[in-house]
Structures are given as structure tokens and as C-alpha cells.
Coordinates of N, CA and C in Angstrom, one line a residue:
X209 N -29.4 -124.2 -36.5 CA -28.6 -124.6 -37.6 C -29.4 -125.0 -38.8
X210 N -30.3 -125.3 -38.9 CA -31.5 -125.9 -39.9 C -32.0 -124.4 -40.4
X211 N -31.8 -123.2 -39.7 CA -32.8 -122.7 -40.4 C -31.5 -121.6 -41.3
X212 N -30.0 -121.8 -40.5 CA -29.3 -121.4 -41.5 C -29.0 -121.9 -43.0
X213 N -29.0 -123.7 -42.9 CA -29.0 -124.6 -43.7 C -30.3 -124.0 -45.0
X214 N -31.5 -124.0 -44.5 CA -32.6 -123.4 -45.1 C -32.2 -122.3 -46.2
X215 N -31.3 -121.2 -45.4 CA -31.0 -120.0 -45.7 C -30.1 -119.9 -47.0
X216 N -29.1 -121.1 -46.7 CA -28.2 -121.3 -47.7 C -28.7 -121.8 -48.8
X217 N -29.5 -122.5 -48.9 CA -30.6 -123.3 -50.2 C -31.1 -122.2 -50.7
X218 N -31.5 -121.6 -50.3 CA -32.5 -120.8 -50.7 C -31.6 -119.5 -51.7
X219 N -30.7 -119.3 -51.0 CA -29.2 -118.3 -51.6 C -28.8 -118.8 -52.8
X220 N -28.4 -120.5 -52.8 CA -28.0 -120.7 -53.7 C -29.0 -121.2 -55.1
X221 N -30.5 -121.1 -54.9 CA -31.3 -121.3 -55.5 C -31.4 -120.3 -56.3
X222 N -31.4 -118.9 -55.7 CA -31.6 -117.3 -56.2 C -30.8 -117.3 -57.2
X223 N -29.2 -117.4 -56.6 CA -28.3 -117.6 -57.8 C -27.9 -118.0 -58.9
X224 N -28.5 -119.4 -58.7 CA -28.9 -120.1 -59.9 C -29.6 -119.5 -60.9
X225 N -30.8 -119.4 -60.2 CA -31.9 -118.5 -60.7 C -30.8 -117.2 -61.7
X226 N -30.6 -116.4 -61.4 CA -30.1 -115.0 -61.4 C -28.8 -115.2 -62.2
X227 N -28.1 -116.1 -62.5 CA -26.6 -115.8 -62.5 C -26.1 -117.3 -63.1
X228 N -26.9 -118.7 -63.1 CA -27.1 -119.5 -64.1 C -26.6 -120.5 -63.5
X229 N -26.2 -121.5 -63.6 CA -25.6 -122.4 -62.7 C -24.0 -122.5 -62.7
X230 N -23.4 -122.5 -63.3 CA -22.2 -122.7 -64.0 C -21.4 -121.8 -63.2
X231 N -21.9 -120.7 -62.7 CA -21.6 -119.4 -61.8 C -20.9 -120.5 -60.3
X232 N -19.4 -119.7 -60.0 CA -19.3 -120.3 -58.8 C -19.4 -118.8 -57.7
X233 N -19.4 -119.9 -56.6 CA -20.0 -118.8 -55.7 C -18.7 -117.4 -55.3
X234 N -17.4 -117.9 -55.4 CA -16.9 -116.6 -55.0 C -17.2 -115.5 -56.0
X235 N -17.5 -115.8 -57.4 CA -17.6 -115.3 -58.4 C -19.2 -114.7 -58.4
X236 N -20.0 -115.1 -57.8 CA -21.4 -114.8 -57.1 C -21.4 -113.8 -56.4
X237 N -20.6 -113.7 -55.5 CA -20.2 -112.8 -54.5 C -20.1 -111.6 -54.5
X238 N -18.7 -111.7 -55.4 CA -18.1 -110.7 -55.8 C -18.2 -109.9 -56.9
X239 N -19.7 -110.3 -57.2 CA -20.6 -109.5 -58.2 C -22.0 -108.5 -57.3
X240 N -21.9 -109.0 -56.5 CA -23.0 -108.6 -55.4 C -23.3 -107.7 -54.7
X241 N -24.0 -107.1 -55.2 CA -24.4 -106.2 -53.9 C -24.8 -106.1 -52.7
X242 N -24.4 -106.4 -51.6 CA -25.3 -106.5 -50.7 C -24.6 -106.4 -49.5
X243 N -25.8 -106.1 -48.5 CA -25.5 -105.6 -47.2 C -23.7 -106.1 -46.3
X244 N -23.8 -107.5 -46.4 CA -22.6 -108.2 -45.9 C -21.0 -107.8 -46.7
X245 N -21.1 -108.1 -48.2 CA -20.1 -107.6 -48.6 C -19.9 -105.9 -48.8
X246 N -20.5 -105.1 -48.3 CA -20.5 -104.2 -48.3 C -20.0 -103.8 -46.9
X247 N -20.3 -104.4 -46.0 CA -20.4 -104.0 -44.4 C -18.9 -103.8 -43.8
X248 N -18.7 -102.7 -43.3 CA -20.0 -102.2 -42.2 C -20.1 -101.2 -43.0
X249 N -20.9 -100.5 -42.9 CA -21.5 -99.1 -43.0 C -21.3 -97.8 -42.5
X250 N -20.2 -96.8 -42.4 CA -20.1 -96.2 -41.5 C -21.3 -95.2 -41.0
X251 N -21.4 -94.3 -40.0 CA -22.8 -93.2 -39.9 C -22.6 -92.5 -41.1
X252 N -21.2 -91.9 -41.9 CA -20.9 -91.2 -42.6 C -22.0 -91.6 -43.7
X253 N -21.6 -92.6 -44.5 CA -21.6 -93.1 -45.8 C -23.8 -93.0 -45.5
X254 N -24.0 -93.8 -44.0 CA -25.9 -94.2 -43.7 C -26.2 -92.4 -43.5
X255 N -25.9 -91.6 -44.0 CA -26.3 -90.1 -43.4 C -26.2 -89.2 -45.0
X256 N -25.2 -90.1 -45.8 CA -24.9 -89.2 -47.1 C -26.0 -89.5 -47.8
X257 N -26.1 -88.1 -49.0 CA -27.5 -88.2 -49.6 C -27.1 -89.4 -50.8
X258 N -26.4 -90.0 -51.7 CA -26.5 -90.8 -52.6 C -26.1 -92.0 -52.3
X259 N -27.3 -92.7 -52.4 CA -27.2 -94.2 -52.0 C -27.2 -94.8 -53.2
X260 N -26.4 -95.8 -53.6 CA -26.2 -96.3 -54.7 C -26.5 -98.3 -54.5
X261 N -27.0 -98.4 -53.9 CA -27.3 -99.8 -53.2 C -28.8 -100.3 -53.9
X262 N -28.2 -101.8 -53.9 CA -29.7 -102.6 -53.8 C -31.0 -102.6 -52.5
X263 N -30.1 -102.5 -51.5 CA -30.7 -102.8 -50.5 C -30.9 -101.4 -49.6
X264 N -31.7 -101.5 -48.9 CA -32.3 -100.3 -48.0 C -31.3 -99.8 -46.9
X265 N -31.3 -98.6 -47.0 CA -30.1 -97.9 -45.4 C -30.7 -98.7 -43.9
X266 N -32.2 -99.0 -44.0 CA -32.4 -99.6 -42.8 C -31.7 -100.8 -42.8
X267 N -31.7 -101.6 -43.5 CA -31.3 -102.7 -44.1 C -29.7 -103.0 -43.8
X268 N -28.8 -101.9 -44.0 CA -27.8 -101.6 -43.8 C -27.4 -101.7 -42.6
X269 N -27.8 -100.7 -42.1 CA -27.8 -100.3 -40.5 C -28.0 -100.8 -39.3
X270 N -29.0 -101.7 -40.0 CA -29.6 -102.7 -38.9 C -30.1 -103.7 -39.7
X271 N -29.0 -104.8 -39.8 CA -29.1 -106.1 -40.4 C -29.8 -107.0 -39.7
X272 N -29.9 -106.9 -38.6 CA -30.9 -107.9 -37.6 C -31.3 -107.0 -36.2
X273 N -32.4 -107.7 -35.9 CA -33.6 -107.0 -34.7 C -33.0 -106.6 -33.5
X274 N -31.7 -107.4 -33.1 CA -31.0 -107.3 -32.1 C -30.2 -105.8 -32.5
X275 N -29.7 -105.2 -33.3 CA -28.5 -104.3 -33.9 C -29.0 -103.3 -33.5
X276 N -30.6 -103.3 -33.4 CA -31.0 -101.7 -33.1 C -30.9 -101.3 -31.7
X277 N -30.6 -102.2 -31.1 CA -30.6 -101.6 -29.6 C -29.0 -101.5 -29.0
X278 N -28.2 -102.1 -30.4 CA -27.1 -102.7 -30.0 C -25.6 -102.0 -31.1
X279 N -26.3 -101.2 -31.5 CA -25.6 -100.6 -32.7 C -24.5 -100.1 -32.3
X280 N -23.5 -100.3 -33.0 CA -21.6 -99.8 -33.1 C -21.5 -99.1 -34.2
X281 N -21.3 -97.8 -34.2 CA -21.0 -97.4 -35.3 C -19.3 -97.4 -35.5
X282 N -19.1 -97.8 -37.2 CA -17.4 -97.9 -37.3 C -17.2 -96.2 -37.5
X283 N -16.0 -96.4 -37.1 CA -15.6 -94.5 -38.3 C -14.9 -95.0 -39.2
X284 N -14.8 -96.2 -39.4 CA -13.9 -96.7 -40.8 C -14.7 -98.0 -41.2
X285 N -15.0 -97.6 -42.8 CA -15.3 -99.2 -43.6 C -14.0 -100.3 -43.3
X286 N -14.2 -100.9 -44.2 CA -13.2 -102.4 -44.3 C -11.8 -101.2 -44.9
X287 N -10.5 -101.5 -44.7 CA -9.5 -101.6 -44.9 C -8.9 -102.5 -45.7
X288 N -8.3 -102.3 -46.7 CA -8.1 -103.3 -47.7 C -8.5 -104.9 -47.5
X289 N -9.8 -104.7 -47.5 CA -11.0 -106.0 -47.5 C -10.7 -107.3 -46.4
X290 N -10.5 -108.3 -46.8 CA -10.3 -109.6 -46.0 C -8.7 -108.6 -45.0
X291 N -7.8 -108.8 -45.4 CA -6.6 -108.6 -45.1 C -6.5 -107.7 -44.4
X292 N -6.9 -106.4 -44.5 CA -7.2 -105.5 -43.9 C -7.7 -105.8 -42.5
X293 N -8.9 -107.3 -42.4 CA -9.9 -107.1 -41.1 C -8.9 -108.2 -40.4
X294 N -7.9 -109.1 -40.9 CA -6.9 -109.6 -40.3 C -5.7 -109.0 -39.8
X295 N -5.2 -107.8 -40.3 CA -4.0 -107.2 -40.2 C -4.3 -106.7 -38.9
X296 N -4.4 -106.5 -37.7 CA -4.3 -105.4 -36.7 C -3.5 -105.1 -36.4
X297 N -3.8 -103.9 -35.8 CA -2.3 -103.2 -35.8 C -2.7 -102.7 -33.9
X298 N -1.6 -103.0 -33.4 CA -2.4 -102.6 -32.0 C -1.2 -101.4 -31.7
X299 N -1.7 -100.6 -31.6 CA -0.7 -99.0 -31.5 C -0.4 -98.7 -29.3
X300 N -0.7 -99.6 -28.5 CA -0.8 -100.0 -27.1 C 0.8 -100.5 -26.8
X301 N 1.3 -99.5 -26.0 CA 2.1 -100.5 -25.2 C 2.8 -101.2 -24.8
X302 N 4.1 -102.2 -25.1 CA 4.0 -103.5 -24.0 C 3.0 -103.6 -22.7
X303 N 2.7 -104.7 -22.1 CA 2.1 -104.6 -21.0 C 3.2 -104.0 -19.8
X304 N 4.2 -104.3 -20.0 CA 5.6 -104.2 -19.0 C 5.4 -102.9 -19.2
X305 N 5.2 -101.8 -20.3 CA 5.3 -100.3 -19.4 C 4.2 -100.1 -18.6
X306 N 3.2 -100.1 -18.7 CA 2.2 -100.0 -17.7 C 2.8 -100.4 -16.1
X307 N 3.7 -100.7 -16.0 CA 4.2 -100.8 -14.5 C 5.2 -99.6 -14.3
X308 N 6.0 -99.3 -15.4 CA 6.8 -97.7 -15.1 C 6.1 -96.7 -15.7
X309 N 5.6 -95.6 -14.6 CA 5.1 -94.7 -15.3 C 6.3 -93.6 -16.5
X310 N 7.2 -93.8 -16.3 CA 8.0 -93.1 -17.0 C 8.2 -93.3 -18.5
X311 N 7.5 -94.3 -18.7 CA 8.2 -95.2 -20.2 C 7.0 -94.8 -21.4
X312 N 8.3 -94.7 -22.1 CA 8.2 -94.1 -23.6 C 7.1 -95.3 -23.8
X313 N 6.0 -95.0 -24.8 CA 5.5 -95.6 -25.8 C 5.8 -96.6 -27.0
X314 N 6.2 -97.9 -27.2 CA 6.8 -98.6 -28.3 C 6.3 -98.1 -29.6
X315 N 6.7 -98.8 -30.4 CA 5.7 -98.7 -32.5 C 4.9 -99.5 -32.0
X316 N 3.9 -99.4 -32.9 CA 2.7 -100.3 -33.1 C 3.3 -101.5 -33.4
X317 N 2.3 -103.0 -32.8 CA 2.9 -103.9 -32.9 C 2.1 -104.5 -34.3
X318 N 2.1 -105.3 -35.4 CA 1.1 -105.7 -36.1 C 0.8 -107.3 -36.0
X319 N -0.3 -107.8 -35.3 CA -0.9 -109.4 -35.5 C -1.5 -109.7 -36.4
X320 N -1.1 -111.1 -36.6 CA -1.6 -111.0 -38.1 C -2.6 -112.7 -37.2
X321 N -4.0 -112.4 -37.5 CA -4.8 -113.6 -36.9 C -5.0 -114.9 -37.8
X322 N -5.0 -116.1 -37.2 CA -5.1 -117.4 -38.0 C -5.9 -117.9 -38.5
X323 N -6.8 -117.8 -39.7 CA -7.9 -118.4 -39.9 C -8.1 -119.8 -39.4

């Protein structure tokens, strides 16, 4: 926890630095380039020739030491951003058909998760 705390100081020092103080941070953000507000990355976009990024495709791809061994690639970026990673839509089912094999498939159901 301390060394995230660290991390944040140090974030919000850059910005200062960079962007003045007066700057609030959603407004920080969403000026930003970078790996997180960007993310995920699909293979598509880490394989195309024009990268238009601050930061490196390794950088991208593998945001931490653990990812390289552990990598998911999406086939889809974000979906209309926050709302989009909330919205799911589960296209599965009731569980009750999985006990008749005869039964039609429902509509997709959509959850919407609680921050």
C-alpha cells in the first residue's frame, strides 16, 4: 500500500509539474495518454503498423512482469468506455434450460454492475 501511496505522489507531482496545479485530475486524465486509459489493447491495434502513442507497444502489452506469462488478449477495445465495461450483456441461457435439452435459447439478458 505505501508503495502505491508513493506512486500516487509522484503522479500527482508530474501533473502539476506538466499541466499546472489548478488542473483537476479528471481533467488530467482525460487529456492523457496513456497505457491505462487506453487499455486494453487488442493483438489487432499491438500488430498495426501506426502507433500513435506516448508509450511503448511493450509497454502496452505487457503493463507488468506478471502479464507476460499471463497475457489475454481482448478481440474488442472498451465499448462505449466506463459504461460500456459495466453494461454486460450475457447472451447464455437461463440456467433452468440446461436441464431440458430441448429448449429454445432466451435474448440476452443485460446486468448492469454496482459500483
Amino acid at each position: 500500500a505505501r508503495h502505491v501511496d508513493s506512486v500516487i505522489v509522484i503522479l500527482n507531482e508530474k501533473l502539476e509539474e506538466v499541466l499546472g496545479e489548478d488542473v483537476l485530475m479528471e481533467d488530467a486524465f482525460a487529456a492523457a495518454d496513456n497505457v491505462l486509459k487506453n487499455a486494453p489493447h487488442t493483438a489487432k491495434v499491438m500488430v498495426a503498423d501506426d502507433w500513435h502513442h506516448g508509450y511503448t507497444r511493450q509497454q502496452a502489452a505487457f503493463p507488468l512482469k506478471w502479464v507476460r506469462d499471463n497475457k489475454f488478449w481482448p478481440s474488442v477495445a472498451r465499448i462505449d468506455n466506463v459504461r460500456g465495461d459495466k453494461q454486460l450483456i450475457c447472451s447464455c441461457p437461463p440456467i433452468e434450460s440446461y436441464a431440458d435439452v430441448n429448449a429454445e435459447p432466451s435474448a440476452p439478458v443485460s446486468l448492469e454492475l454496482q459500483s
